[in-house]
mmCIF file of C-alpha atoms in Angstrom:
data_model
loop_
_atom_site.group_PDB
_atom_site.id
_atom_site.type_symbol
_atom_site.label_atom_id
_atom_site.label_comp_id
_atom_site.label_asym_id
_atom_site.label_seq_id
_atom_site.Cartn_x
_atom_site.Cartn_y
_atom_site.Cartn_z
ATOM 1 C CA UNK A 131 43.348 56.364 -83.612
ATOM 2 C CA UNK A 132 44.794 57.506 -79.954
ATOM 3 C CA UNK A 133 46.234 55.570 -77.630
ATOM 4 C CA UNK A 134 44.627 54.801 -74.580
ATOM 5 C CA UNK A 135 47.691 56.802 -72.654
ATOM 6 C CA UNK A 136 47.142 59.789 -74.525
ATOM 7 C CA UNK A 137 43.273 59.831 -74.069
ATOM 8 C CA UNK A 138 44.044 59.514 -70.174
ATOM 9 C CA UNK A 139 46.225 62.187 -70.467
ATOM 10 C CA UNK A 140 43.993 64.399 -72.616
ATOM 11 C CA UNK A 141 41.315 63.633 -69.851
ATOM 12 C CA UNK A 142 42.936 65.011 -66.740
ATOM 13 C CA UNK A 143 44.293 68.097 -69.263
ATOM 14 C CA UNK A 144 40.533 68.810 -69.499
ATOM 15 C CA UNK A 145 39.560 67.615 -72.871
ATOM 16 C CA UNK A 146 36.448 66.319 -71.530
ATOM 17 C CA UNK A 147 35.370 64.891 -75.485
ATOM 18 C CA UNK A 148 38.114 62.516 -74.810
ATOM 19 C CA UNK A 149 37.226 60.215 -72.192
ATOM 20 C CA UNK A 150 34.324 59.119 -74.521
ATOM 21 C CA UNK A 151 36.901 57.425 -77.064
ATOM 22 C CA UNK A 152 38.934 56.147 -74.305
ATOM 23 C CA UNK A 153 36.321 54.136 -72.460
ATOM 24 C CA UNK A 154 34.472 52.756 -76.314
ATOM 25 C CA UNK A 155 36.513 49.617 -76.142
ATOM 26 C CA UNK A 156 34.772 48.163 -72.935
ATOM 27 C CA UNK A 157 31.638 49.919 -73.600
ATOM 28 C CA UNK A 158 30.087 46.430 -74.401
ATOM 29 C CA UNK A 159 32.547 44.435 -71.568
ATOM 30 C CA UNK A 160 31.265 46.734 -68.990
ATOM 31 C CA UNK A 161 27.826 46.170 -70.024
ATOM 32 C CA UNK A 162 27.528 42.683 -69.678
ATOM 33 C CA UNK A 163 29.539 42.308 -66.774
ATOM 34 C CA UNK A 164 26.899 44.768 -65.045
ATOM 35 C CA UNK A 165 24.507 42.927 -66.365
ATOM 36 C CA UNK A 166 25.502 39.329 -65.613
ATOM 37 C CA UNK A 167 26.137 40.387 -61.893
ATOM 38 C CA UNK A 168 22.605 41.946 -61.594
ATOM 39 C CA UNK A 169 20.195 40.277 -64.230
ATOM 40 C CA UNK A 170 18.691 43.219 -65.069
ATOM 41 C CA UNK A 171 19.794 45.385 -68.217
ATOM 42 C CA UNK A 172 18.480 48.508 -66.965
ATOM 43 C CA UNK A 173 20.070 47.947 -63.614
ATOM 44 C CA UNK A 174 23.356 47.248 -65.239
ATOM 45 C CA UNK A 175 23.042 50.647 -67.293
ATOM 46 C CA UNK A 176 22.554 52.235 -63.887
ATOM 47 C CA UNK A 177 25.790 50.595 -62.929
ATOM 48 C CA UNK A 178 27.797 51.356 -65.714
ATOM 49 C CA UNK A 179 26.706 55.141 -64.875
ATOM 50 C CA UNK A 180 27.941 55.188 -61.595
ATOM 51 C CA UNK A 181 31.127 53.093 -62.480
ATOM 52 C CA UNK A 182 31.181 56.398 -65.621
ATOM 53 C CA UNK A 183 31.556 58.930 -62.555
ATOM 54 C CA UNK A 184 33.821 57.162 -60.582
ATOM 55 C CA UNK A 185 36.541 56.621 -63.346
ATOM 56 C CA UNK A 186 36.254 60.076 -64.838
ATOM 57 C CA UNK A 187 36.015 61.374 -61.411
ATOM 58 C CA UNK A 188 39.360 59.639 -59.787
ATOM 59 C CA UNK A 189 41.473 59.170 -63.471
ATOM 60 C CA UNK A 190 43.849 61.260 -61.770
ATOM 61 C CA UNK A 191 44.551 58.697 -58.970
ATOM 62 C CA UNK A 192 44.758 55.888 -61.555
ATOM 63 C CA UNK A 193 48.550 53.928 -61.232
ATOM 64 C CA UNK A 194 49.485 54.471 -64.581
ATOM 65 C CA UNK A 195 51.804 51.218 -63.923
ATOM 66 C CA UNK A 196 48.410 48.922 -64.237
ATOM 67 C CA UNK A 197 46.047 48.571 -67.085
ATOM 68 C CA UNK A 198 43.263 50.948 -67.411
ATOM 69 C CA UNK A 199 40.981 48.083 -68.731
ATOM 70 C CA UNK A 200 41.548 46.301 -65.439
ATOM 71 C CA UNK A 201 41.019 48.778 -63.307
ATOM 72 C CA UNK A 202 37.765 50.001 -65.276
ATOM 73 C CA UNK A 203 36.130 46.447 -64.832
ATOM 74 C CA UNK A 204 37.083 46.456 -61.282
ATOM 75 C CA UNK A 205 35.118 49.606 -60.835
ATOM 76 C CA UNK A 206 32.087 48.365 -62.694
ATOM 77 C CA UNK A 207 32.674 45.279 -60.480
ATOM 78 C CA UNK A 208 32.795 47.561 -56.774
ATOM 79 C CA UNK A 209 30.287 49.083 -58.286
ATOM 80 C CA UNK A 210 27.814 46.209 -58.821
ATOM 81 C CA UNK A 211 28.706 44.584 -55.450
ATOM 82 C CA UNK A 212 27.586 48.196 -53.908
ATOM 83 C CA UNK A 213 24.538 48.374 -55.767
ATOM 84 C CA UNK A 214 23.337 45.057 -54.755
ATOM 85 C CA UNK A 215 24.489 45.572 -51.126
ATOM 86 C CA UNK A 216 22.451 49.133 -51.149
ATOM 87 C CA UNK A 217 19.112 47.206 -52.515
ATOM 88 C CA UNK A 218 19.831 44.489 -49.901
ATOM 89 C CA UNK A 219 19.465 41.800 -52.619
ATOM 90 C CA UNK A 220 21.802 39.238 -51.418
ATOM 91 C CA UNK A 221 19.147 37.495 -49.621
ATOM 92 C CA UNK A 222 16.567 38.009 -52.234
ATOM 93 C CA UNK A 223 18.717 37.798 -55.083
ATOM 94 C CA UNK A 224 17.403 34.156 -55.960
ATOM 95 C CA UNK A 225 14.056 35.208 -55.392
ATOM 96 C CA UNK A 226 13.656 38.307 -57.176
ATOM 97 C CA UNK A 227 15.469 36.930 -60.128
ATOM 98 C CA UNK A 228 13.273 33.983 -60.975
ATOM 99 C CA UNK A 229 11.101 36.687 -62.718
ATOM 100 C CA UNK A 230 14.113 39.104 -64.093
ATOM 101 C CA UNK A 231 17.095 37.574 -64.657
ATOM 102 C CA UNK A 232 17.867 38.097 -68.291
ATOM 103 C CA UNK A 233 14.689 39.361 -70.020
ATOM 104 C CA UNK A 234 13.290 36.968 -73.047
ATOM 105 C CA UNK A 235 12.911 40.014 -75.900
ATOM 106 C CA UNK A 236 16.904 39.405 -76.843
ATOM 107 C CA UNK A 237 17.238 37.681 -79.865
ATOM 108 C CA UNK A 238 14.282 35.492 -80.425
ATOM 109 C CA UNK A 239 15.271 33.830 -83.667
ATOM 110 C CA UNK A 240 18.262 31.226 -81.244
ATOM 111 C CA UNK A 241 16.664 27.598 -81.884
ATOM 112 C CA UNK A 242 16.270 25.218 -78.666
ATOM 113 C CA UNK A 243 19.318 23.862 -78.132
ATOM 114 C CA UNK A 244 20.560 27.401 -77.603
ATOM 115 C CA UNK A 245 17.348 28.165 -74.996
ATOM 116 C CA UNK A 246 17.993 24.933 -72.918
ATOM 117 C CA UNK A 247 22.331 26.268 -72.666
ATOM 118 C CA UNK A 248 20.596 29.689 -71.482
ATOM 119 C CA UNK A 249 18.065 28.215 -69.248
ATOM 120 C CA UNK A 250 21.207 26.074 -67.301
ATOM 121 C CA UNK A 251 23.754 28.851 -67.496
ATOM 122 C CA UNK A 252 20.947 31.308 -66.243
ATOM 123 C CA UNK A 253 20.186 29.179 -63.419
ATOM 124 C CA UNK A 254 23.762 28.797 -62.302
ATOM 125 C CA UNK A 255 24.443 32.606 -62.384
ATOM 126 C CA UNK A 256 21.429 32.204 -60.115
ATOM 127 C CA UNK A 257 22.770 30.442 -57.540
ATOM 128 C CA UNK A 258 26.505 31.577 -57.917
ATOM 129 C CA UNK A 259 27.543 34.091 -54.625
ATOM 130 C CA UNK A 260 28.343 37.666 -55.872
ATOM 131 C CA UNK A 261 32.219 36.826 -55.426
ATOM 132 C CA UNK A 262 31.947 33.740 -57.502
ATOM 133 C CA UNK A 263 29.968 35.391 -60.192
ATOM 134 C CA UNK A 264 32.493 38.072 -60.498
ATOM 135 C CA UNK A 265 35.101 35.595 -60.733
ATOM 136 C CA UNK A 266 33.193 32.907 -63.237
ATOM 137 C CA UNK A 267 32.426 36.274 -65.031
ATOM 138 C CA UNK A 268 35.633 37.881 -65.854
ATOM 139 C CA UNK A 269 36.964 34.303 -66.471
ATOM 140 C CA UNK A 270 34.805 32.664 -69.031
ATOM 141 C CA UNK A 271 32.798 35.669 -70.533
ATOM 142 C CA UNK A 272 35.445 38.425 -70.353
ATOM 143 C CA UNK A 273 38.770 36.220 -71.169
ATOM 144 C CA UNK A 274 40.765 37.266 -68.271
ATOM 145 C CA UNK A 275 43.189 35.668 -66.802
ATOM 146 C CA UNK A 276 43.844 34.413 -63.278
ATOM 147 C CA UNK A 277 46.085 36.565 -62.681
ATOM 148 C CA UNK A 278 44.344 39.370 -64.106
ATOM 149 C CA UNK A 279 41.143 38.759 -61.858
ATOM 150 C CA UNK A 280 43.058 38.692 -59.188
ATOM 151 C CA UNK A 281 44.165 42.308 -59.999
ATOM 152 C CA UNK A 282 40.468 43.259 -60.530
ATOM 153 C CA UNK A 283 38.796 41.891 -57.336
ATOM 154 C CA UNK A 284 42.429 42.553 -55.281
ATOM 155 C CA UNK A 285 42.155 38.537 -54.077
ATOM 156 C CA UNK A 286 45.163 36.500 -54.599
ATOM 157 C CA UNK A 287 45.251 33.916 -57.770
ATOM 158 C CA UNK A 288 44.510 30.887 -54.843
ATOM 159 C CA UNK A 289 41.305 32.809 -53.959
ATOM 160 C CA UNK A 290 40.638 33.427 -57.358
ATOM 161 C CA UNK A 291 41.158 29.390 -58.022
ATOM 162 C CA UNK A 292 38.664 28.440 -55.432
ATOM 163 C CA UNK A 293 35.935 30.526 -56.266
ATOM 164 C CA UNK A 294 36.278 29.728 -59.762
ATOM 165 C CA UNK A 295 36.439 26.203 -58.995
ATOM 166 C CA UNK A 296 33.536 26.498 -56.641
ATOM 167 C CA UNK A 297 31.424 28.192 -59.591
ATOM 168 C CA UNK A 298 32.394 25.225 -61.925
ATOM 169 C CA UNK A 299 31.218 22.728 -60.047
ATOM 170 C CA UNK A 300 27.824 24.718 -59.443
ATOM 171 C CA UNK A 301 27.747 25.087 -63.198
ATOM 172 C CA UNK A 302 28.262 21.074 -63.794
ATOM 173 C CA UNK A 303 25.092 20.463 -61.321
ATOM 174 C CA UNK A 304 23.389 22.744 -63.025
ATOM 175 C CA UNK A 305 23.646 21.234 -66.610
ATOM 176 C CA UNK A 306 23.478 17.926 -64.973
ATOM 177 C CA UNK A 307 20.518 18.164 -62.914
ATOM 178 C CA UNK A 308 18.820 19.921 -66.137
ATOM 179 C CA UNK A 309 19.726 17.655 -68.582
ATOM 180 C CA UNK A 310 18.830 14.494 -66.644
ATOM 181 C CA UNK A 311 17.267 15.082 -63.726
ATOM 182 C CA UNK A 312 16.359 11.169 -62.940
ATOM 183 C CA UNK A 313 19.550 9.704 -64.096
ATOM 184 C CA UNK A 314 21.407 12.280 -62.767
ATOM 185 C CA UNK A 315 24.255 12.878 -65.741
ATOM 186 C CA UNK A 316 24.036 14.588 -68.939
ATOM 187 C CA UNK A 317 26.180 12.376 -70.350
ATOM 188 C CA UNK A 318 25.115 9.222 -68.573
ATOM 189 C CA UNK B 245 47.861 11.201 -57.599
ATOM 190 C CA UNK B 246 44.841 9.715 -55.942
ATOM 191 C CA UNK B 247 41.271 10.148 -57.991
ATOM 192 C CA UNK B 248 39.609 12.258 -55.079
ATOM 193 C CA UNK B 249 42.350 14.683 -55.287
ATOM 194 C CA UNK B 250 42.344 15.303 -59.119
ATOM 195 C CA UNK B 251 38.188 15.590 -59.179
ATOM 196 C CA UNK B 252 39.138 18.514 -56.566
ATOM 197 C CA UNK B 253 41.402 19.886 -59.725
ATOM 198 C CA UNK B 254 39.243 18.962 -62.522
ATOM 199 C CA UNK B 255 37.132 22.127 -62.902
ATOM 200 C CA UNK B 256 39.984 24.247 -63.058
ATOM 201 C CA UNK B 257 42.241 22.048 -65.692
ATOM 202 C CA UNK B 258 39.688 21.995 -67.958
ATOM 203 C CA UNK B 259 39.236 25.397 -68.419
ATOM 204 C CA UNK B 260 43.069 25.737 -68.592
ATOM 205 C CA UNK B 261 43.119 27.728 -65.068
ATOM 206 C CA UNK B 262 45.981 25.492 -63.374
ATOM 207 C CA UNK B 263 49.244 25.885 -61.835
ATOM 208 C CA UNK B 264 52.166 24.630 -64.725
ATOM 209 C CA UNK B 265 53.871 22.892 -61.988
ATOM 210 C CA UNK B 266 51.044 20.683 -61.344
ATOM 211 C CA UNK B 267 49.687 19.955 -65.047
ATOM 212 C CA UNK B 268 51.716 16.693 -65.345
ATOM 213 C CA UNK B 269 50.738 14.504 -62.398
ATOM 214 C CA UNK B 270 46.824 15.237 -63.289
ATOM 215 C CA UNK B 271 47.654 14.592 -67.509
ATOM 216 C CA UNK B 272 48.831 11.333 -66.464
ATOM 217 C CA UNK B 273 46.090 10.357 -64.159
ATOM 218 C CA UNK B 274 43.817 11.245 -66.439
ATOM 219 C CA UNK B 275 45.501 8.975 -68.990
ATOM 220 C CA UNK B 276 44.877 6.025 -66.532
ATOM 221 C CA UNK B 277 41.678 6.931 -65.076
ATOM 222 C CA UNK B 278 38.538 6.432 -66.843
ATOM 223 C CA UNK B 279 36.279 7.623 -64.423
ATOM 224 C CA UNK B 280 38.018 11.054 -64.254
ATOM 225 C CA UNK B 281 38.694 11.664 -67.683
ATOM 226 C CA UNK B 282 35.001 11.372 -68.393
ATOM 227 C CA UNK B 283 34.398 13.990 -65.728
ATOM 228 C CA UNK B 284 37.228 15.976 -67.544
ATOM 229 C CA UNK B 285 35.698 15.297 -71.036
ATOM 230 C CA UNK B 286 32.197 16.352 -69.576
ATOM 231 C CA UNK B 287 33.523 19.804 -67.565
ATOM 232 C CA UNK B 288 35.386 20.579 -71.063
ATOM 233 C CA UNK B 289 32.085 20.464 -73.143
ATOM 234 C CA UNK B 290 30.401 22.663 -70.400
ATOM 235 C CA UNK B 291 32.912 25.384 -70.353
ATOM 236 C CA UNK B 292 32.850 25.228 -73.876
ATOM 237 C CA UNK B 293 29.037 25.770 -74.603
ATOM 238 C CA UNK B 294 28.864 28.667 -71.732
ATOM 239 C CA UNK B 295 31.791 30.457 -73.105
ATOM 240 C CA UNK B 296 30.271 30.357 -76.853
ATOM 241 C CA UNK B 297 27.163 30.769 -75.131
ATOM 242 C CA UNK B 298 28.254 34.233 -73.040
ATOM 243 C CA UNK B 299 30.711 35.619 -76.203
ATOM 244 C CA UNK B 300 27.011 35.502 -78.587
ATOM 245 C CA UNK B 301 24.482 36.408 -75.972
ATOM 246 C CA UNK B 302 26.013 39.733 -75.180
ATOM 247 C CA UNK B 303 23.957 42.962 -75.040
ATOM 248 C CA UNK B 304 25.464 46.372 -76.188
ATOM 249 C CA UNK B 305 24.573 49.840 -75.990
ATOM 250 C CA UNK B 306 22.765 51.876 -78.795
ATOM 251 C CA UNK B 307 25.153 54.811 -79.659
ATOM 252 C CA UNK B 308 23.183 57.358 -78.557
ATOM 253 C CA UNK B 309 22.440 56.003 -75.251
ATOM 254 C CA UNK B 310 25.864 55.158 -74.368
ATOM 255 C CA UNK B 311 27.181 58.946 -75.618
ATOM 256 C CA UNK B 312 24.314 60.214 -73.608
ATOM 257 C CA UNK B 313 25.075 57.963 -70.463
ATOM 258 C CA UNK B 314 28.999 59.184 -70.954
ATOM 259 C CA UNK B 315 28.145 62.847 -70.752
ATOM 260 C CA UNK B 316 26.041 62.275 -67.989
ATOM 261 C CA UNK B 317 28.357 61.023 -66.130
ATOM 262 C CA UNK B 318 30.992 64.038 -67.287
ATOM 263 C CA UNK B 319 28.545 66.496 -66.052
ATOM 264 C CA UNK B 320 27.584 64.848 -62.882
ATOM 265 C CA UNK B 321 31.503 64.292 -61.958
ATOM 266 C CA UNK B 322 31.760 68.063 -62.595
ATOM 267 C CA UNK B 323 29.151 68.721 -60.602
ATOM 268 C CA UNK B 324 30.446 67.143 -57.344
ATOM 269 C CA UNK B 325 33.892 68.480 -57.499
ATOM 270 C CA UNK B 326 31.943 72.219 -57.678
ATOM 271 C CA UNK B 327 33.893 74.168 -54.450
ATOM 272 C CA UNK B 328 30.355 74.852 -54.065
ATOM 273 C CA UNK B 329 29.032 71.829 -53.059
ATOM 274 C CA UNK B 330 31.611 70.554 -50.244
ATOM 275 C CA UNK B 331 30.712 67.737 -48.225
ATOM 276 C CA UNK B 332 28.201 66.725 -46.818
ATOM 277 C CA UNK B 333 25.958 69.290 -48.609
ATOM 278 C CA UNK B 334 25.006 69.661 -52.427
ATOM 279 C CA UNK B 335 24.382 73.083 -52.860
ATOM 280 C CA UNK B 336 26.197 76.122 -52.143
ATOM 281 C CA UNK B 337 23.450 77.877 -50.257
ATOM 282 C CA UNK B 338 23.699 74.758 -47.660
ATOM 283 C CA UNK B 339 27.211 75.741 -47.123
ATOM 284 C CA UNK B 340 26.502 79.200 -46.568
ATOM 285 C CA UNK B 341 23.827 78.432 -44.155
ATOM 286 C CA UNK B 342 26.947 76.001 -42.081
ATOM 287 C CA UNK B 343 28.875 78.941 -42.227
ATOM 288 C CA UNK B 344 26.251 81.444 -41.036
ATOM 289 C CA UNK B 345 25.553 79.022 -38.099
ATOM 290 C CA UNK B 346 28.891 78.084 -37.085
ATOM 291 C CA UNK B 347 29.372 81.668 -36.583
ATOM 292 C CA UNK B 348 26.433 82.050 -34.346
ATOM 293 C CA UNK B 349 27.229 79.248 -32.228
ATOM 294 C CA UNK B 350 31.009 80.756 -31.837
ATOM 295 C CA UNK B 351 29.713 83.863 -30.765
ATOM 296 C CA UNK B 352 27.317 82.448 -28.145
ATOM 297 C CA UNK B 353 30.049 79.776 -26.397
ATOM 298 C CA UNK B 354 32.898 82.714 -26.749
ATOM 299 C CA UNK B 355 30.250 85.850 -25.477
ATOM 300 C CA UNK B 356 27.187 84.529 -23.612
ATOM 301 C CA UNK B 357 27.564 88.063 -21.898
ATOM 302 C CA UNK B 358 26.761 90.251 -24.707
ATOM 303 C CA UNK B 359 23.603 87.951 -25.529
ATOM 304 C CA UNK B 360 22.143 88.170 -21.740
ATOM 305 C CA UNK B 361 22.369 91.826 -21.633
ATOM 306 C CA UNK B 362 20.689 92.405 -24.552
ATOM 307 C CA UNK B 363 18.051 89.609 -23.043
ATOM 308 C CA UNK B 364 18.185 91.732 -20.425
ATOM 309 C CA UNK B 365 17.068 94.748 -21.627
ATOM 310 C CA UNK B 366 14.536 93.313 -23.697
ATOM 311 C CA UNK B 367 13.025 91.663 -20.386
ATOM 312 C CA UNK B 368 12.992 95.016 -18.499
ATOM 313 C CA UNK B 369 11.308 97.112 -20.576
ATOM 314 C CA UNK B 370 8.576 94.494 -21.622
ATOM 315 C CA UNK B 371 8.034 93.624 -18.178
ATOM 316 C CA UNK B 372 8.151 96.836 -16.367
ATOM 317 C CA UNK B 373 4.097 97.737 -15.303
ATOM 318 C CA UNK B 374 4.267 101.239 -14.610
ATOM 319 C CA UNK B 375 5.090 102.119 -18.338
ATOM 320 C CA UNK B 376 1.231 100.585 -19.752
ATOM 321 C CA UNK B 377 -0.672 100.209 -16.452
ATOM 322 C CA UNK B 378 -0.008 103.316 -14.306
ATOM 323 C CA UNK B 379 -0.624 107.121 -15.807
ATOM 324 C CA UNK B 380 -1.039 108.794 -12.601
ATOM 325 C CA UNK B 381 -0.647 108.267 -8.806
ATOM 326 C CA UNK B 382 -1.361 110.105 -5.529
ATOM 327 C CA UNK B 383 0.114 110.304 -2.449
ATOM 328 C CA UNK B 384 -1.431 111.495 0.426
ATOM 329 C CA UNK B 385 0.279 112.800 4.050
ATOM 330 C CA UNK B 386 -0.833 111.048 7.149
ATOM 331 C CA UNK B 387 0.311 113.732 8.997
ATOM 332 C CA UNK B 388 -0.617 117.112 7.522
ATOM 333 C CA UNK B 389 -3.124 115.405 4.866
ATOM 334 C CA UNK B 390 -1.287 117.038 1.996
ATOM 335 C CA UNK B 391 -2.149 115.364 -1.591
ATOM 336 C CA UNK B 392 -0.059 115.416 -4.221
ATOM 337 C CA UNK B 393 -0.080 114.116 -7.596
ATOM 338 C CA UNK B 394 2.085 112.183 -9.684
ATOM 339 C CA UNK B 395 1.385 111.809 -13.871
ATOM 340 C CA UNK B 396 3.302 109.723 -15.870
ATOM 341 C CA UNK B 397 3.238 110.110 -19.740
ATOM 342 C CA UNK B 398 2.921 106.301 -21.065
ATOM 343 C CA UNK B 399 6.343 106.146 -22.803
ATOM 344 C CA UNK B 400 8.228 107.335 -19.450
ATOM 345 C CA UNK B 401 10.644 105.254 -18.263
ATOM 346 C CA UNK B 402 10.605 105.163 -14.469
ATOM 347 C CA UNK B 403 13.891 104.064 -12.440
ATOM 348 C CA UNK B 404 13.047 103.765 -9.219
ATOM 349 C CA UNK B 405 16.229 105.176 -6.546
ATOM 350 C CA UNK B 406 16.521 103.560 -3.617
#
């Protein structure tokens, strides 16, 4: 198998069947980051497309110094932000997803327990600013680390803290106020 | 390290997001503090579920959709960086027309002369009566009553001397 280094440089020679096997690692990564931050997996397709174009049409300008991986996601991440800014869905975001976000036909075999986790984390992605999303995102579904996703969304590791602190917290309410809405604590 | 300002750190040490430096003096709070290691205990079970939760939920592409979406994106890349489509057009023909129009416009700030007299020309010939109204005229003597007659073939041009 290539390296990642060679593919790049097999790219910009022209070898356009190589980009293909350079981006297959993050093919699923990309996905579901696309489709976390819009709720919609043929939205998130759409993204990935357009994040596709970007990389393959600026490799050239990529600082071989960083990781491609990083810089990928942060494409896929500018990407998202400008397709939700072009469909003016910040405002309607909460709205509109209440009937989209994350479409039932996936895997219908998961047993309750696994529903009422989805229902809770759904409804916290809900309510999560783009920025924190990104941030809760790349944290806890992708594995990076702080410092990493501060590279990605070019914020520094204390703004990467807060927002990921901020999401947290949004994330406990959410599992609390589901779990035991009178009482008020899951594990009250 | 006062309970209010370790609930502020909570979310992050329990996902294993916090400074080194700091680790100790929350540890050992949470050692003596009931209330906050419960809140610790419960922010550790959340981020566990959602990250199990996130790693097996996770959608993926079927292979020929995402080979399909790749060259796509290959041939629409290509397709931009074409010397034929510069900006802000798409298509060469758009940039021809620029061109074509650019050149006009030069023309008309740098020589508005050579455009007015051929405006000109057009206007007297167009608007000149004798040429369609007038075929013949006479002119008659007060004096000696002479007559004598003028015909003009249509297409004549007449310049009139003064």
């Amino acid at each position: 198998m290539k390296k990642e280094e060679e593919l790049i440089n097999e790219v910009l020679e022209g070898q356009n069947d190589s980009f293909e096997p350079l981006l297959r690692p993050y093919r699923q990564g990309i996905l579901n980051m696309a489709y976390r931050m819009t709720g919609n997996i043929e939205e998130a397709k759409e993204i990935c497309q357009d994040a596709t174009i970007k990389v393959f049409k600026y490799l050239g300008s990529f600082n071989r110094e960083r990781s491609f991986k990083n810089w990928l996601y942060k494409t896929v991440v500018n990407c998202s932000y400008d397709f939700l800014k072009k469909k003016s869905r910040y405002n309607a975001l909460i709205a509109e997803q209440k009937k989209s976000f994350f479409d039932d036909s996936y895997n219908p075999e998961k047993n309750y327990s696994n529903m009422e986790i989805k229902e809770k984390i759904q409804n916290c992605l809900r309510v999560l600013s783009p920025k924190e999303k990104a941030v809760f995102l790349l944290r806890d579904a992708e594995g990076f680390s702080i410092n990493e996703a501060s590279q990605i969304l070019g914020s520094s590791s204390n703004s990467i803290r807060t927002h990921l602190s901020r999401a947290r917290q949004k994330l406990r309410k959410e599992f609390v106020r589901y779990s035991n809405p009178e009482k008020g604590g899951m594990f009250s | 390290m006062k309970c209010r300002k370790v609930t502020r750190f909570i979310p992050l040490f329990a996902g294993s997001d916090f400074p080194a430096e700091t680790i100790a003096k929350v540890r050992h709070h949470l050692q003596d503090c009931r209330s906050c290691q419960q809140e610790y205990t419960e922010y550790q079970s959340i981020l566990q579920q959602t990250r199990e939760w996130l790693t097996q939920e996770r959608k993926d592409w079927e292979e020929a959709e995402w080979k399909k979406t790749v060259h796509a994106a290959i041939e629409k890349a290509n397709e931009k960086r074409s010397w034929l489509a510069p900006w802000p057009f798409k298509r060469g023909w758009a940039f021809v027309l620029m061109t074509a129009s650019a050149i006009l416009l030069s023309l008309l700030v740098l020589h508005p002369s050579l455009v007015k007299d051929k405006m000109r020309g057009i206007a007297t010939v167009s608007a000149d009566p004798f040429q369609t109204e007038i075929v013949s005229m006479q002119l008659v003597s007060k004096e000696t009553g002479l007559k004598i007659n003028w015909f003009f073939h249509k297409d004549l041009k007449l310049e009139v001397i003064e």
